[in-house]
XYZ file of C-alpha atoms in Angstrom:
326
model
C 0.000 0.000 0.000
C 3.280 2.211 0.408
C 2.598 3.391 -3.335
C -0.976 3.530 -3.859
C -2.041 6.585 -5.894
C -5.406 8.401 -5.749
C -7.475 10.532 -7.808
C -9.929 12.259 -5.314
C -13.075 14.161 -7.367
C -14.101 16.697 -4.915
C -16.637 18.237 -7.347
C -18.604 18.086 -10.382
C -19.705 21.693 -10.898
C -17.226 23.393 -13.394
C -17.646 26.931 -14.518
C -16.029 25.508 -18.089
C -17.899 24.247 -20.717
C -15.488 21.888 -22.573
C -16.816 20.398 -25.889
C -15.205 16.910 -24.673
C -16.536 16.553 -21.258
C -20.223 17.599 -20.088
C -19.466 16.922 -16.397
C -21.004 20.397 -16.266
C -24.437 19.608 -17.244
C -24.383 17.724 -14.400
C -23.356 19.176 -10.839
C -22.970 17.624 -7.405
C -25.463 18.954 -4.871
C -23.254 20.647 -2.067
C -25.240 18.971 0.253
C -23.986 15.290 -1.599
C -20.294 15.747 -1.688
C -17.614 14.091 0.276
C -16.852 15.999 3.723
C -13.352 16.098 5.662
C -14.761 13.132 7.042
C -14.106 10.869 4.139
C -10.750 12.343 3.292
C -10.146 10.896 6.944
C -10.929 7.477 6.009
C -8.648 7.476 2.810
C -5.384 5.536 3.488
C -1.969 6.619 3.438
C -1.131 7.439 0.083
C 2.249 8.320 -2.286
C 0.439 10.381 -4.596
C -3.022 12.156 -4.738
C -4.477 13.907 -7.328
C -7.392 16.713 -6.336
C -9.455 16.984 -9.282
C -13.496 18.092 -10.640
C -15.068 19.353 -12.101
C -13.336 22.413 -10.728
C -11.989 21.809 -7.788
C -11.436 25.366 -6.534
C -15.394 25.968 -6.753
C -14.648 24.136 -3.464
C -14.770 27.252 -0.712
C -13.497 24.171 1.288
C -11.063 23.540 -0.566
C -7.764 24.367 1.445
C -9.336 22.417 4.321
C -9.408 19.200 2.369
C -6.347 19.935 1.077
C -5.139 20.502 4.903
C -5.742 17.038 5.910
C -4.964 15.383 2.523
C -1.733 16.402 3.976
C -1.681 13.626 6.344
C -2.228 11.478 3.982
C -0.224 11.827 0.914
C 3.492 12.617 -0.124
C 2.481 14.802 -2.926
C 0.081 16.434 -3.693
C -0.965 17.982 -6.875
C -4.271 19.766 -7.773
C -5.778 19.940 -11.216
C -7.673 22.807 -12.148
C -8.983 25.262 -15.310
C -6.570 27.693 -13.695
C -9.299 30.728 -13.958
C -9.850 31.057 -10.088
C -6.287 33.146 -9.965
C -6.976 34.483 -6.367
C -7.932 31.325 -5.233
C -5.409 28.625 -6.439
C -2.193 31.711 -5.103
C -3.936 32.146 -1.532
C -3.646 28.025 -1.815
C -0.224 27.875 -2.792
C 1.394 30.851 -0.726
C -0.193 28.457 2.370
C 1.279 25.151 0.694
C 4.061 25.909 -1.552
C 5.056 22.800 -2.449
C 1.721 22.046 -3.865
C 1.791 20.896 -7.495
C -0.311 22.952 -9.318
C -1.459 21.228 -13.318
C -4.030 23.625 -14.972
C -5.758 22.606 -18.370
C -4.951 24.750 -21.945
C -6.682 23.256 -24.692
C -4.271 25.316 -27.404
C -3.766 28.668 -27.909
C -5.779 31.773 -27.118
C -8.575 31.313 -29.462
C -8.481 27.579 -29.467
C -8.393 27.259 -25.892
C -10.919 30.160 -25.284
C -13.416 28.332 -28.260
C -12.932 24.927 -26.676
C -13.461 25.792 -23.309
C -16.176 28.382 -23.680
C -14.294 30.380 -21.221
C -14.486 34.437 -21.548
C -10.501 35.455 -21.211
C -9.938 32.046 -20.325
C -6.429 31.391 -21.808
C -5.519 35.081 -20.337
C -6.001 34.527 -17.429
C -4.467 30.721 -16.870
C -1.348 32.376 -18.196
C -1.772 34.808 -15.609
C -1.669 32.013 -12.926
C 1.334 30.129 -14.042
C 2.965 33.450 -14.248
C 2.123 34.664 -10.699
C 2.650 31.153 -9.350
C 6.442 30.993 -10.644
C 6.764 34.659 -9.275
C 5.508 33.595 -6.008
C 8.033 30.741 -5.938
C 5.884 27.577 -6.360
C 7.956 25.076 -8.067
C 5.526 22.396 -8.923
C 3.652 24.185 -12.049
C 2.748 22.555 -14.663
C -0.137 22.824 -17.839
C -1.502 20.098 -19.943
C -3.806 19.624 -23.061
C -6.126 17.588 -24.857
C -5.237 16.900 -28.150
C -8.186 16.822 -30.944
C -8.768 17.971 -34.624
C -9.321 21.737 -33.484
C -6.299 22.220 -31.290
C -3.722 19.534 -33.110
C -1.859 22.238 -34.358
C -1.163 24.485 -30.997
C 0.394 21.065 -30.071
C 4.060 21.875 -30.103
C 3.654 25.646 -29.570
C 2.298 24.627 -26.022
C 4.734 22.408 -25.436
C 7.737 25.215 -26.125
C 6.089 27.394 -24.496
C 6.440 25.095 -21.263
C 9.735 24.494 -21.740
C 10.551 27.903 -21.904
C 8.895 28.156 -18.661
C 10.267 25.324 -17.078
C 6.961 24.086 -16.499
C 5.828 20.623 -17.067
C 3.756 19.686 -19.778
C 1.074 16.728 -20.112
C -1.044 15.310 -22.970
C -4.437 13.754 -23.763
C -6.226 12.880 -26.397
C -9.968 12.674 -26.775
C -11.764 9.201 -24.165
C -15.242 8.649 -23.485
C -16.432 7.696 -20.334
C -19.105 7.865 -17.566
C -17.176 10.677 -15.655
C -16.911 13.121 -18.874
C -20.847 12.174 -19.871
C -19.815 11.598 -23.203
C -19.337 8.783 -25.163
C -19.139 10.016 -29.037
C -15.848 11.559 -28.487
C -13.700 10.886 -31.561
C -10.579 12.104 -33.609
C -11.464 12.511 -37.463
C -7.903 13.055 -39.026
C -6.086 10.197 -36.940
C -3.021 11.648 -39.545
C -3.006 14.484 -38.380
C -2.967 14.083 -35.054
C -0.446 11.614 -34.782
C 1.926 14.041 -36.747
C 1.863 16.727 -34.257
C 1.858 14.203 -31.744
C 5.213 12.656 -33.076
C 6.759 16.758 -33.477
C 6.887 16.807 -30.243
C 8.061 13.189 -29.587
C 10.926 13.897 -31.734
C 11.829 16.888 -29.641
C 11.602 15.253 -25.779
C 14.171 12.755 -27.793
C 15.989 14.629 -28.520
C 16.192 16.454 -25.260
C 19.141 16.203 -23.053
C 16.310 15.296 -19.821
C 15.731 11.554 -19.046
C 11.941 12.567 -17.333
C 11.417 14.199 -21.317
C 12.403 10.481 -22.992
C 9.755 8.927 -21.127
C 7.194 11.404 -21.726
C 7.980 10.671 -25.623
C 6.777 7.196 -24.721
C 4.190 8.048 -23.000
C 3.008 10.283 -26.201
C 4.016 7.262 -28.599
C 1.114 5.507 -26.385
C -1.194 8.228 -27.336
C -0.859 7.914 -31.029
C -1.351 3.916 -30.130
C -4.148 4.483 -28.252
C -5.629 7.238 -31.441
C -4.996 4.173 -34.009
C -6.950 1.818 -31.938
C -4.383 -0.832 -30.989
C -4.008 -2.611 -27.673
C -2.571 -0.984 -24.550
C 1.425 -0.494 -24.340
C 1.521 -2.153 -21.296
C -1.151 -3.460 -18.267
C -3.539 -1.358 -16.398
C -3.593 -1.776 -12.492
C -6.108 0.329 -11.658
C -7.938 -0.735 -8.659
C -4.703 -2.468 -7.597
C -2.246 0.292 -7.013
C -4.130 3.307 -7.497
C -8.048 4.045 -7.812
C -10.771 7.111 -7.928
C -12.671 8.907 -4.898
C -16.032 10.355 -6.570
C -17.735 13.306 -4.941
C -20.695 11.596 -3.771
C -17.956 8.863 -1.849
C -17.597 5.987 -3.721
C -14.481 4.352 -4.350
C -13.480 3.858 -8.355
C -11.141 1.119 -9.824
C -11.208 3.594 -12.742
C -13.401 6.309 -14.009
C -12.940 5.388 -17.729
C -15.757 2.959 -18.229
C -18.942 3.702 -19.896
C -20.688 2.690 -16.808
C -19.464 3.720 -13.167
C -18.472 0.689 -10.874
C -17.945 1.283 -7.336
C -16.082 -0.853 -4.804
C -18.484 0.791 -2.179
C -18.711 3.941 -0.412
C -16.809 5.580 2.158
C -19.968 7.317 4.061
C -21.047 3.540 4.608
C -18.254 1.569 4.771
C -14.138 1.678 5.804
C -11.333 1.970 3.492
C -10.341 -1.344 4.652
C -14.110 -3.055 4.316
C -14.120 -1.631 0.917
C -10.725 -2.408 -0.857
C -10.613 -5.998 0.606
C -14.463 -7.001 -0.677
C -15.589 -9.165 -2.783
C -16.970 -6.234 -4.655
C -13.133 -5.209 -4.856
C -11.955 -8.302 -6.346
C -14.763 -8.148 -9.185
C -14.277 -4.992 -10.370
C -9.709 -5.686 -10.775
C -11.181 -8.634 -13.109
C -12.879 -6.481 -15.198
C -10.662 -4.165 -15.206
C -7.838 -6.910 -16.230
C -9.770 -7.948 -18.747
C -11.106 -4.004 -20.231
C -10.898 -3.818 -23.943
C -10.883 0.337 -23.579
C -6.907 0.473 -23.751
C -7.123 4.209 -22.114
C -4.256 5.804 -22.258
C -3.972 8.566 -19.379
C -1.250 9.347 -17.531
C -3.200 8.358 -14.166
C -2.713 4.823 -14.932
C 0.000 4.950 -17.538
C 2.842 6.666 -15.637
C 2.312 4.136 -12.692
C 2.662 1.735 -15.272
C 5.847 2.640 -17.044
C 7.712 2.984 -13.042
C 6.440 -0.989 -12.820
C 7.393 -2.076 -16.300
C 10.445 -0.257 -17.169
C 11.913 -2.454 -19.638
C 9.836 -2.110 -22.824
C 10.056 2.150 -22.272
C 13.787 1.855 -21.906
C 14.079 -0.121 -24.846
C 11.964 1.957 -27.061
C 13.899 5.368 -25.833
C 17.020 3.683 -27.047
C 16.325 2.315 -30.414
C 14.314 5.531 -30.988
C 17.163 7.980 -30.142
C 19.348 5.827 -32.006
C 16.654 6.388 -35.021
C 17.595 10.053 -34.818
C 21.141 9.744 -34.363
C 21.572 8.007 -37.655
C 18.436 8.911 -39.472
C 17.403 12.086 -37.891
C 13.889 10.435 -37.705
C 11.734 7.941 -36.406
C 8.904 5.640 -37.553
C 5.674 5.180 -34.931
């Protein structure tokens, strides 16, 4: 248990109103949502993830975030990055917060795909003040589709001239989102400006940059339909807290599937039931192949060997070719 990871959904209201998620048109009731109570009952943890909806729509926020603390190693929080006030109060409390805020592309992109007035303004504004303020942990990430394919590798120097890490997505359908017709049109193109930027964390002098081109490589993989890089143990060594309590193998599915629910049960009744055990098979035996960083990063620390050997012949690709073939 020293390494499980969590994902914990404090909300579903979201002042956003992405075209690839409608988690929106459905909000929690205040009323419904997990308390510091069930943070309580979570067990130790070496990661945790705070997520929404928007999480900072939360006025409670810092408080769960206060005794997260107890719990986890890290912490990082993901958010639409528009509550500026908000996520800095946050952070000048807990600096070493990590902070991950969502840009769907540049200003017009992001602002068209988000349906956010001044949206991209002002989530440059809070990486800006953030680094300023001395938080180290910053980081943005995107989710790759037809409209925004092309902003790809603009975001991605932009964070490295920053310093600021950088994550990708591409377009899943699932319960949590409320969508399930999600799909990328011109595969080709995506996958090109998916491999620009592979070709450039190759060719990067950072190891943590090689294995994010991997990690992309398993994006265009996932994009052309083929089966998983490597196995999903979700449920196993990390899982999903939903606002209304239950406990999530994965929040992928078309359908949700809870282990049971921490306002009626303990962590310990609910991760050893049989309940438990039924939902790892099916997630053993998913079909899906997601592709998210949640459950793929996990996944390359516990396999290592395939993503080492892929880094190698691939930068050996560019050393004598100056290219590679996906």
């Amino acid at each position: 248990m020293s390494k499980l990871h969590a994902s914990i959904i404090v909300t579903y209201k979201c002042n956003a109103r992405c075209n690839m998620c409608e988690v929106w048109k459905y909000p929690t009731k205040t009323s419904d949502e997990i308390t510091l109570d069930i943070v309580k009952k979570l067990p130790k943890l070496f990661f945790a993830n705070v997520t929404g909806g928007e999480p900072f729509i939360r006025p409670d926020l810092p408080l769960i975030i206060e005794e997260l603390r107890k719990k986890a190693k890290r912490i990082v929080i993901s958010t639409n990055g528009f509550f500026t006030d908000k996520i800095i109060s946050l952070c000048s409390k807990y600096p070493d917060l990590g902070i991950r805020i969502s840009i769907e592309g540049l200003q017009k992109n992001n602002d068209d795909i988000r349906q956010l007035k001044n949206g991209f303004d002002k989530t440059i504004k809070t990486l800006l003040i953030l680094r300023d303020r001395g938080v180290k942990d910053i980081g943005f990430g995107m989710t790759v589709q037809d409209s925004n394919a092309e902003d790809l590798t603009y975001l991605y120097e932009l964070s490295c001239a920053l310093g600021y890490e950088f994550a990708t997505a591409t377009l899943h359908n699932s319960h949590y989102f409320h969508k399930l017709d999600n799909v990328i049109h011109d595969k080709k193109k995506v996958e090109a400006e998916f491999k620009k930027i592979i070709v450039k964390m190759l060719k990067s002098n950072e190891l943590k940059k090689w294995f994010r081109a991997y990690f992309n490589f398993g994006l265009i993989n996932y994009i052309d339909n083929k089966p998983r890089l490597l196995p999903c143990k979700m449920g196993q060594d990390g899982f999903f807290v939903d606002p209304l309590g239950d406990v999530l193998a994965c929040n992928g599915m078309d359908k949700k599937y809870s282990m049971g629910n921490l306002k009626e049960q303990s962590w310990e009744e609910i991760w050893n039931s049989p309940k438990a055990r039924e939902i790892r098979q099916m997630v053993g035996t998913c079909s899906k192949n997601c592709w998210m960083i949640g459950s793929a990063a996990p996944a390359i620390w516990h396999h290592p060997v395939k993503p080492v050997l892929w880094v190698i012949k691939n930068k050996a690709k560019l050393l004598f070719k100056n290219d590679i073939e996906l």
